[in-house]
C-alpha positions as YAML, in Angstrom:
chain: A
units: angstrom
residues:
- id: 1
  name: ILE
  ca: [-26.49, -9.44, -33.97]
- id: 2
  name: TYR
  ca: [-29.44, -11.77, -33.51]
- id: 3
  name: VAL
  ca: [-30.54, -13.39, -36.78]
- id: 4
  name: SER
  ca: [-32.35, -16.50, -37.90]
- id: 5
  name: ARG
  ca: [-30.38, -19.65, -38.60]
- id: 6
  name: ASP
  ca: [-31.35, -19.40, -42.29]
- id: 7
  name: TYR
  ca: [-29.99, -15.86, -42.50]
- id: 8
  name: ALA
  ca: [-26.78, -16.86, -40.68]
- id: 9
  name: CYS
  ca: [-26.23, -19.67, -43.22]
- id: 10
  name: GLN
  ca: [-26.98, -17.28, -46.11]
- id: 11
  name: TYR
  ca: [-24.48, -14.78, -44.68]
- id: 12
  name: ALA
  ca: [-21.81, -17.46, -44.16]
- id: 13
  name: ARG
  ca: [-22.26, -18.61, -47.77]
- id: 14
  name: ALA
  ca: [-21.99, -15.01, -49.03]
- id: 15
  name: VAL
  ca: [-18.76, -14.46, -47.09]
- id: 16
  name: HIS
  ca: [-17.37, -17.77, -48.37]
- id: 17
  name: ASP
  ca: [-18.28, -16.97, -51.99]
- id: 18
  name: SER
  ca: [-16.72, -13.49, -52.01]
- id: 19
  name: ASP
  ca: [-13.24, -12.07, -51.49]
- id: 20
  name: ILE
  ca: [-11.49, -8.75, -51.04]
- id: 21
  name: GLY
  ca: [-9.30, -8.59, -54.14]
- id: 22
  name: SER
  ca: [-7.49, -5.32, -53.55]
- id: 23
  name: ALA
  ca: [-7.64, -2.04, -51.71]
- id: 24
  name: SER
  ca: [-6.06, 1.35, -52.23]
- id: 25
  name: TYR
  ca: [-5.79, 4.38, -49.97]
- id: 26
  name: ASP
  ca: [-5.41, 8.02, -51.02]
- id: 27
  name: ALA
  ca: [-3.80, 9.80, -48.07]
- id: 28
  name: ASP
  ca: [-4.68, 13.27, -49.41]
- id: 29
  name: THR
  ca: [-8.44, 12.60, -49.51]
- id: 30
  name: ARG
  ca: [-8.41, 9.85, -46.81]
- id: 31
  name: LEU
  ca: [-10.40, 7.68, -49.28]
- id: 32
  name: LEU
  ca: [-10.11, 3.90, -49.01]
- id: 33
  name: THR
  ca: [-11.32, 2.00, -52.07]
- id: 34
  name: THR
  ca: [-11.86, -1.74, -51.62]
- id: 35
  name: ASN
  ca: [-12.52, -4.06, -54.60]
- id: 36
  name: LEU
  ca: [-14.41, -7.29, -54.00]
- id: 37
  name: SER
  ca: [-15.21, -10.19, -56.29]
- id: 38
  name: GLY
  ca: [-17.52, -13.19, -56.17]
- id: 39
  name: THR
  ca: [-21.24, -13.59, -55.67]
- id: 40
  name: THR
  ca: [-23.42, -12.69, -52.70]
- id: 41
  name: ASP
  ca: [-27.17, -12.68, -52.33]
- id: 42
  name: THR
  ca: [-27.18, -10.60, -49.14]
- id: 43
  name: GLU
  ca: [-25.36, -7.60, -47.73]
- id: 44
  name: THR
  ca: [-22.14, -8.46, -45.91]
- id: 45
  name: LYS
  ca: [-19.62, -6.49, -43.86]
- id: 46
  name: PHE
  ca: [-15.91, -6.28, -43.30]
- id: 47
  name: TYR
  ca: [-13.75, -4.68, -40.62]
- id: 48
  name: LEU
  ca: [-11.26, -1.93, -41.31]
- id: 49
  name: PHE
  ca: [-8.63, -1.43, -38.61]
- id: 50
  name: THR
  ca: [-6.50, 1.70, -38.34]
- id: 51
  name: GLU
  ca: [-3.75, 2.72, -35.96]
- id: 52
  name: ASP
  ca: [-2.75, 6.22, -34.94]
- id: 53
  name: GLY
  ca: [-0.21, 6.84, -32.20]
- id: 54
  name: GLY
  ca: [-0.67, 3.34, -30.79]
- id: 55
  name: GLN
  ca: [-4.48, 3.73, -30.69]
- id: 56
  name: ILE
  ca: [-6.31, 1.05, -32.73]
- id: 57
  name: THR
  ca: [-9.68, 2.02, -34.18]
- id: 58
  name: HIS
  ca: [-12.05, -0.22, -36.10]
- id: 59
  name: TYR
  ca: [-14.86, 0.44, -38.56]
- id: 60
  name: LEU
  ca: [-17.46, -2.09, -39.71]
- id: 61
  name: LEU
  ca: [-18.13, -1.39, -43.39]
- id: 62
  name: ASP
  ca: [-21.17, -2.52, -45.39]
- id: 63
  name: VAL
  ca: [-20.84, -4.40, -48.67]
- id: 64
  name: PRO
  ca: [-23.97, -4.57, -50.84]
- id: 65
  name: ALA
  ca: [-25.09, -7.85, -52.40]
- id: 66
  name: PHE
  ca: [-23.31, -8.26, -55.75]
- id: 67
  name: ASP
  ca: [-22.58, -10.64, -58.60]
- id: 68
  name: GLY
  ca: [-19.13, -10.40, -60.20]
- id: 69
  name: THR
  ca: [-17.34, -7.39, -58.71]
- id: 70
  name: THR
  ca: [-18.15, -4.40, -56.54]
- id: 71
  name: GLN
  ca: [-16.29, -1.49, -55.04]
- id: 72
  name: VAL
  ca: [-16.74, -0.07, -51.54]
- id: 73
  name: GLU
  ca: [-15.46, 3.44, -50.84]
- id: 74
  name: PHE
  ca: [-14.98, 4.81, -47.33]
- id: 75
  name: THR
  ca: [-13.56, 8.17, -46.31]
- id: 76
  name: LEU
  ca: [-11.64, 7.77, -43.09]
- id: 77
  name: PRO
  ca: [-12.64, 10.56, -40.76]
- id: 78
  name: GLY
  ca: [-10.12, 13.06, -39.51]
- id: 79
  name: PRO
  ca: [-9.87, 14.20, -35.89]
- id: 80
  name: LEU
  ca: [-13.09, 14.84, -33.97]
- id: 81
  name: ASN
  ca: [-14.31, 18.39, -34.62]
- id: 82
  name: SER
  ca: [-17.95, 18.49, -33.47]
- id: 83
  name: ILE
  ca: [-20.66, 16.47, -31.74]
- id: 84
  name: SER
  ca: [-24.37, 16.57, -32.56]
- id: 85
  name: VAL
  ca: [-26.84, 15.58, -29.83]
- id: 86
  name: THR
  ca: [-30.39, 14.57, -30.78]
- id: 87
  name: PRO
  ca: [-33.21, 15.25, -30.24]
- id: 88
  name: ASN
  ca: [-32.59, 18.96, -29.87]
- id: 89
  name: PRO
  ca: [-34.66, 20.44, -28.38]
- id: 90
  name: ALA
  ca: [-36.42, 17.70, -26.45]
- id: 91
  name: ASP
  ca: [-39.80, 18.05, -24.73]
- id: 92
  name: VAL
  ca: [-39.98, 15.77, -21.68]
- id: 93
  name: VAL
  ca: [-42.87, 15.47, -19.23]
- id: 94
  name: ALA
  ca: [-41.83, 16.07, -15.61]
- id: 95
  name: GLY
  ca: [-40.63, 12.75, -14.19]
- id: 96
  name: GLY
  ca: [-40.45, 11.22, -17.70]
- id: 97
  name: THR
  ca: [-37.47, 9.97, -19.69]
- id: 98
  name: GLN
  ca: [-35.91, 10.76, -23.06]
- id: 99
  name: GLN
  ca: [-33.19, 8.78, -24.85]
- id: 100
  name: PHE
  ca: [-30.52, 11.04, -26.33]
- id: 101
  name: THR
  ca: [-28.02, 10.00, -28.99]
- id: 102
  name: ALA
  ca: [-24.81, 11.64, -30.15]
- id: 103
  name: GLN
  ca: [-22.74, 11.53, -33.32]
- id: 104
  name: GLY
  ca: [-19.23, 12.91, -33.77]
- id: 105
  name: TYR
  ca: [-17.97, 14.51, -36.99]
- id: 106
  name: ASP
  ca: [-14.62, 15.56, -38.39]
- id: 107
  name: ILE
  ca: [-14.03, 19.04, -39.84]
- id: 108
  name: ASP
  ca: [-15.35, 17.91, -43.25]
- id: 109
  name: GLY
  ca: [-18.60, 16.57, -41.77]
- id: 110
  name: ASN
  ca: [-17.62, 12.90, -42.05]
- id: 111
  name: PRO
  ca: [-19.21, 10.85, -39.24]
- id: 112
  name: ILE
  ca: [-16.83, 9.21, -36.79]
- id: 113
  name: PRO
  ca: [-18.16, 5.84, -35.60]
- id: 114
  name: ASN
  ca: [-17.48, 4.00, -32.35]
- id: 115
  name: LEU
  ca: [-17.05, 7.03, -30.09]
- id: 116
  name: ASN
  ca: [-17.66, 6.65, -26.37]
- id: 117
  name: PHE
  ca: [-19.45, 9.74, -25.09]
- id: 118
  name: ASP
  ca: [-19.36, 11.09, -21.55]
- id: 119
  name: TRP
  ca: [-22.93, 12.25, -20.80]
- id: 120
  name: SER
  ca: [-23.76, 15.00, -18.32]
- id: 121
  name: VAL
  ca: [-26.45, 17.50, -17.34]
- id: 122
  name: VAL
  ca: [-24.97, 20.94, -16.76]
- id: 123
  name: ASN
  ca: [-27.87, 23.42, -16.47]
- id: 124
  name: GLY
  ca: [-30.40, 21.43, -14.45]
- id: 125
  name: GLY
  ca: [-33.65, 19.82, -15.48]
- id: 126
  name: GLY
  ca: [-32.84, 16.24, -14.59]
- id: 127
  name: THR
  ca: [-30.23, 13.52, -14.60]
- id: 128
  name: ILE
  ca: [-28.67, 11.40, -17.33]
- id: 129
  name: GLY
  ca: [-27.21, 7.91, -17.37]
- id: 130
  name: ALA
  ca: [-24.01, 6.70, -19.03]
- id: 131
  name: ASN
  ca: [-26.00, 5.56, -22.09]
- id: 132
  name: GLY
  ca: [-27.74, 8.93, -22.69]
- id: 133
  name: LEU
  ca: [-31.08, 8.20, -20.98]
- id: 134
  name: PHE
  ca: [-32.33, 11.48, -19.46]
- id: 135
  name: THR
  ca: [-34.80, 11.52, -16.55]
- id: 136
  name: ALA
  ca: [-36.56, 14.84, -16.01]
- id: 137
  name: ASN
  ca: [-36.99, 16.42, -12.59]
- id: 138
  name: LEU
  ca: [-40.49, 17.23, -11.36]
- id: 139
  name: ASP
  ca: [-40.04, 21.00, -11.86]
- id: 140
  name: ALA
  ca: [-41.08, 22.30, -15.29]
- id: 141
  name: GLY
  ca: [-38.89, 24.73, -17.21]
- id: 142
  name: ALA
  ca: [-36.62, 25.31, -20.19]
- id: 143
  name: PHE
  ca: [-33.04, 24.15, -19.69]
- id: 144
  name: ALA
  ca: [-30.84, 25.50, -22.48]
- id: 145
  name: ASP
  ca: [-27.96, 23.30, -23.63]
- id: 146
  name: THR
  ca: [-28.27, 21.21, -20.47]
- id: 147
  name: VAL
  ca: [-27.65, 17.72, -21.90]
- id: 148
  name: GLN
  ca: [-24.04, 17.37, -23.00]
- id: 149
  name: ALA
  ca: [-22.12, 14.61, -24.74]
- id: 150
  name: ALA
  ca: [-18.36, 14.97, -24.66]
- id: 151
  name: VAL
  ca: [-15.26, 13.26, -25.97]
- id: 152
  name: GLY
  ca: [-12.24, 14.94, -24.44]
- id: 153
  name: THR
  ca: [-12.64, 18.69, -24.95]
- id: 154
  name: VAL
  ca: [-15.19, 18.43, -27.78]
- id: 155
  name: ILE
  ca: [-18.74, 18.91, -26.50]
- id: 156
  name: GLY
  ca: [-22.19, 18.75, -28.09]
- id: 157
  name: SER
  ca: [-25.34, 19.84, -26.28]
- id: 158
  name: ALA
  ca: [-29.13, 19.78, -26.43]
- id: 159
  name: THR
  ca: [-31.87, 21.85, -24.82]
- id: 160
  name: VAL
  ca: [-34.55, 20.17, -22.70]
- id: 161
  name: ASN
  ca: [-38.02, 21.59, -22.07]
- id: 162
  name: VAL
  ca: [-39.52, 19.91, -19.01]
- id: 163
  name: THR
  ca: [-43.31, 20.22, -19.19]
- id: 164
  name: GLU
  ca: [-46.10, 19.75, -16.66]
- id: 165
  name: PRO
  ca: [-47.95, 16.45, -16.97]
- id: 166
  name: VAL
  ca: [-51.36, 16.83, -18.63]
- id: 167
  name: LEU
  ca: [-54.32, 15.20, -16.94]
- id: 168
  name: ASP
  ca: [-55.81, 12.61, -19.31]
- id: 169
  name: HIS
  ca: [-58.85, 11.40, -17.37]
- id: 170
  name: PHE
  ca: [-60.32, 10.47, -14.00]
- id: 171
  name: SER
  ca: [-61.44, 6.96, -13.19]
...
């Protein structure tokens, strides 16, 4: 994260002047409640690490600026249930590009951060890179559910409409 030196010093002071006092976890609701004390004049963050079946996952949680005490609540997501790909649908000029993004959710709709998606184009229309950047072919058309983001067997998709370029002017 690129920041100014002044902001980095402000952040370091805020981290120094605050502490995590306690945390509790309710396994039934998957709710983690973290209590912090101290004084901060800027938002800070802390890492939460979890382990499931030997797989370590981390979450970077936001802490608002506070004076005295504050409480941060975070619902740990359950297993991946669905993936949303945006934009959907996407209008892309032939030969143009469109950046797609994906977000995974558990069955309760809680977002799951830090997922690595496998991107693919399955119904034509263009190609896509490992980071979700789609490049349209030169042939116009509607390509239903062609862009896919997958994690294991869970797949999300988006439709792409490849359009003819419009002439702007002659020079």
